[in-house]
Amino acid sequence: MNADALKKMAAEAALSYIQPGMVVGVGTGSTTNFFIDALGAAKIHVDGYVASSIATENRLKAQGLNVLDLNSTGDIPVYVDGADEADPHFRLIKGGGAALTREKIVASAARLFVCIADSSKDKPMLGKFPLPVEVLPFARSFVARQLVKLGGTPTLRNGVTTDNGNVIIDVTGLDFTDPVKMEAAINLIPGVLDNGIFAHRRADVMLFGSPDGVIEKK
Ligand code: ABF
């Protein structure tokens, strides 16, 4: 089975967490796109969807689904999103699609975070995937130097501007022994909007699409 088939399997399994009348947070990325398509087909009568990116908002609307403003929903019952890596404690690296800041806001506003991924994202430890950091353009060079002081090797992601008008710096070589601590240390650098470590707000449920079927961990 190819990766897309495994992503689709995980995405469709997440439908079981969606109930009529809910507000549902929706992530960003190719796995989440399968989830949006499944939502469009399932026609569950939810109150509406909170999108974590402009791309997701557009895809939801193209499916005829009702998009809500997070400022008007209060906390939301469930958030469904993909990841670039997940560790055994459901701590994640996200942001390959450059939407990490809004993703973390919606995930943090959600009572339940269901993470959907193909089983190649299931890792014993975080850190192989370069860590995305969203940075104000004004602070790009300063932030890069501070990331070096934290042990990382920063690379500006060329040609990418986030939905919030910022740049992405991808960082390799960081120590992920304590992801909560690293997440906080990076976010203390002035000019950093947020980083792609989801350890403080990790996932509650993992749905991995695998050649043996969907593996659910909670
Ligand atoms: C998003 O989905 C991102 O945070 C993450 O980078 C991406 C996972 O990519 P994909 O679903 O395309 O494999 O949530």
mmCIF file of C-alpha atoms in Angstrom, residues 92-206:
data_model
loop_
_atom_site.group_PDB
_atom_site.id
_atom_site.type_symbol
_atom_site.label_atom_id
_atom_site.label_comp_id
_atom_site.label_asym_id
_atom_site.label_seq_id
_atom_site.Cartn_x
_atom_site.Cartn_y
_atom_site.Cartn_z
ATOM 1 C CA LEU A 92 4.571 15.550 17.799
ATOM 2 C CA ILE A 93 6.610 17.490 15.314
ATOM 3 C CA LYS A 94 4.331 19.432 12.995
ATOM 4 C CA GLY A 95 4.634 22.329 10.606
ATOM 5 C CA GLY A 96 5.913 20.706 7.425
ATOM 6 C CA GLY A 97 3.001 22.520 5.797
ATOM 7 C CA ALA A 98 3.940 25.832 7.511
ATOM 8 C CA ALA A 99 0.612 26.075 9.395
ATOM 9 C CA LEU A 100 1.966 25.167 12.836
ATOM 10 C CA THR A 101 1.017 28.325 14.774
ATOM 11 C CA ARG A 102 -2.678 28.236 13.921
ATOM 12 C CA GLU A 103 -2.626 24.430 14.272
ATOM 13 C CA LYS A 104 -1.298 24.747 17.819
ATOM 14 C CA ILE A 105 -3.902 27.377 18.691
ATOM 15 C CA VAL A 106 -6.787 25.219 17.467
ATOM 16 C CA ALA A 107 -5.297 22.069 19.048
ATOM 17 C CA SER A 108 -4.982 23.940 22.346
ATOM 18 C CA ALA A 109 -8.584 25.150 22.155
ATOM 19 C CA ALA A 110 -9.739 21.556 21.665
ATOM 20 C CA ARG A 111 -10.721 19.155 24.418
ATOM 21 C CA LEU A 112 -9.647 16.163 22.299
ATOM 22 C CA PHE A 113 -6.836 16.113 19.729
ATOM 23 C CA VAL A 114 -7.051 13.190 17.309
ATOM 24 C CA CYS A 115 -3.865 12.856 15.255
ATOM 25 C CA ILE A 116 -4.051 11.019 11.940
ATOM 26 C CA ALA A 117 -0.982 9.744 10.096
ATOM 27 C CA ASP A 118 0.462 6.900 8.119
ATOM 28 C CA SER A 119 2.494 4.513 10.264
ATOM 29 C CA SER A 120 5.851 5.818 8.936
ATOM 30 C CA LYS A 121 5.305 8.846 11.234
ATOM 31 C CA ASP A 122 5.305 6.608 14.342
ATOM 32 C CA LYS A 123 8.820 7.138 15.788
ATOM 33 C CA PRO A 124 10.573 6.023 18.993
ATOM 34 C CA MET A 125 11.830 9.596 19.415
ATOM 35 C CA LEU A 126 11.277 12.990 17.780
ATOM 36 C CA GLY A 127 13.973 14.789 15.842
ATOM 37 C CA LYS A 128 14.686 13.225 12.464
ATOM 38 C CA PHE A 129 12.228 15.611 10.774
ATOM 39 C CA PRO A 130 13.630 19.188 10.684
ATOM 40 C CA LEU A 131 11.779 21.300 13.238
ATOM 41 C CA PRO A 132 9.767 24.164 11.677
ATOM 42 C CA VAL A 133 9.826 27.475 13.557
ATOM 43 C CA GLU A 134 7.590 30.386 12.517
ATOM 44 C CA VAL A 135 9.476 33.664 12.816
ATOM 45 C CA LEU A 136 8.723 37.357 12.233
ATOM 46 C CA PRO A 137 10.711 38.392 9.125
ATOM 47 C CA PHE A 138 12.239 41.297 11.096
ATOM 48 C CA ALA A 139 13.826 38.836 13.550
ATOM 49 C CA ARG A 140 14.906 36.114 11.088
ATOM 50 C CA SER A 141 18.659 36.491 11.463
ATOM 51 C CA PHE A 142 18.588 37.088 15.233
ATOM 52 C CA VAL A 143 16.371 34.045 15.807
ATOM 53 C CA ALA A 144 18.627 31.878 13.634
ATOM 54 C CA ARG A 145 21.613 32.778 15.833
ATOM 55 C CA GLN A 146 19.690 31.901 18.994
ATOM 56 C CA LEU A 147 18.690 28.544 17.487
ATOM 57 C CA VAL A 148 22.388 27.825 16.900
ATOM 58 C CA LYS A 149 23.005 28.563 20.600
ATOM 59 C CA LEU A 150 20.364 25.922 21.421
ATOM 60 C CA GLY A 151 22.409 23.388 19.413
ATOM 61 C CA GLY A 152 20.475 23.573 16.139
ATOM 62 C CA THR A 153 21.349 24.150 12.515
ATOM 63 C CA PRO A 154 18.781 26.568 11.059
ATOM 64 C CA THR A 155 17.805 26.828 7.389
ATOM 65 C CA LEU A 156 15.399 29.417 6.019
ATOM 66 C CA ARG A 157 12.600 27.747 4.038
ATOM 67 C CA ASN A 158 12.900 29.538 0.711
ATOM 68 C CA GLY A 159 9.860 31.050 -0.951
ATOM 69 C CA VAL A 160 7.474 30.314 1.928
ATOM 70 C CA THR A 161 5.345 32.957 3.665
ATOM 71 C CA THR A 162 2.921 31.686 6.288
ATOM 72 C CA ASP A 163 -0.773 32.592 6.487
ATOM 73 C CA ASN A 164 0.315 35.051 9.186
ATOM 74 C CA GLY A 165 2.862 36.797 6.927
ATOM 75 C CA ASN A 166 5.947 35.248 8.534
ATOM 76 C CA VAL A 167 8.858 33.027 7.497
ATOM 77 C CA ILE A 168 9.703 29.453 8.450
ATOM 78 C CA ILE A 169 13.118 28.383 9.725
ATOM 79 C CA ASP A 170 13.679 24.604 9.690
ATOM 80 C CA VAL A 171 16.075 23.374 12.373
ATOM 81 C CA THR A 172 18.053 20.145 12.522
ATOM 82 C CA GLY A 173 20.364 18.815 15.222
ATOM 83 C CA LEU A 174 18.348 19.821 18.314
ATOM 84 C CA ASP A 175 18.236 17.601 21.380
ATOM 85 C CA PHE A 176 14.756 16.080 21.794
ATOM 86 C CA THR A 177 15.399 14.264 25.072
ATOM 87 C CA ASP A 178 12.949 16.660 26.717
ATOM 88 C CA PRO A 179 10.553 17.972 24.038
ATOM 89 C CA VAL A 180 8.490 20.039 26.524
ATOM 90 C CA LYS A 181 11.627 21.893 27.597
ATOM 91 C CA MET A 182 12.848 22.428 24.009
ATOM 92 C CA GLU A 183 9.399 23.648 22.913
ATOM 93 C CA ALA A 184 9.414 26.261 25.686
ATOM 94 C CA ALA A 185 13.062 27.284 25.154
ATOM 95 C CA ILE A 186 12.500 28.031 21.465
ATOM 96 C CA ASN A 187 9.307 29.959 22.153
ATOM 97 C CA LEU A 188 11.184 32.205 24.596
ATOM 98 C CA ILE A 189 13.283 33.618 21.737
ATOM 99 C CA PRO A 190 11.865 37.069 20.844
ATOM 100 C CA GLY A 191 10.578 36.995 17.284
ATOM 101 C CA VAL A 192 9.463 33.358 17.391
ATOM 102 C CA LEU A 193 5.716 33.013 16.881
ATOM 103 C CA ASP A 194 5.701 29.324 17.682
ATOM 104 C CA ASN A 195 7.519 26.117 16.842
ATOM 105 C CA GLY A 196 6.379 22.741 15.573
ATOM 106 C CA ILE A 197 6.946 20.774 18.783
ATOM 107 C CA PHE A 198 3.540 19.750 20.118
ATOM 108 C CA ALA A 199 4.597 18.453 23.524
ATOM 109 C CA HIS A 200 2.852 20.817 25.914
ATOM 110 C CA ARG A 201 -0.340 20.165 23.913
ATOM 111 C CA ARG A 202 0.291 16.669 22.572
ATOM 112 C CA ALA A 203 -2.248 14.465 20.850
ATOM 113 C CA ASP A 204 -4.792 12.510 22.915
ATOM 114 C CA VAL A 205 -5.445 9.823 20.319
ATOM 115 C CA MET A 206 -3.196 8.533 17.529
#
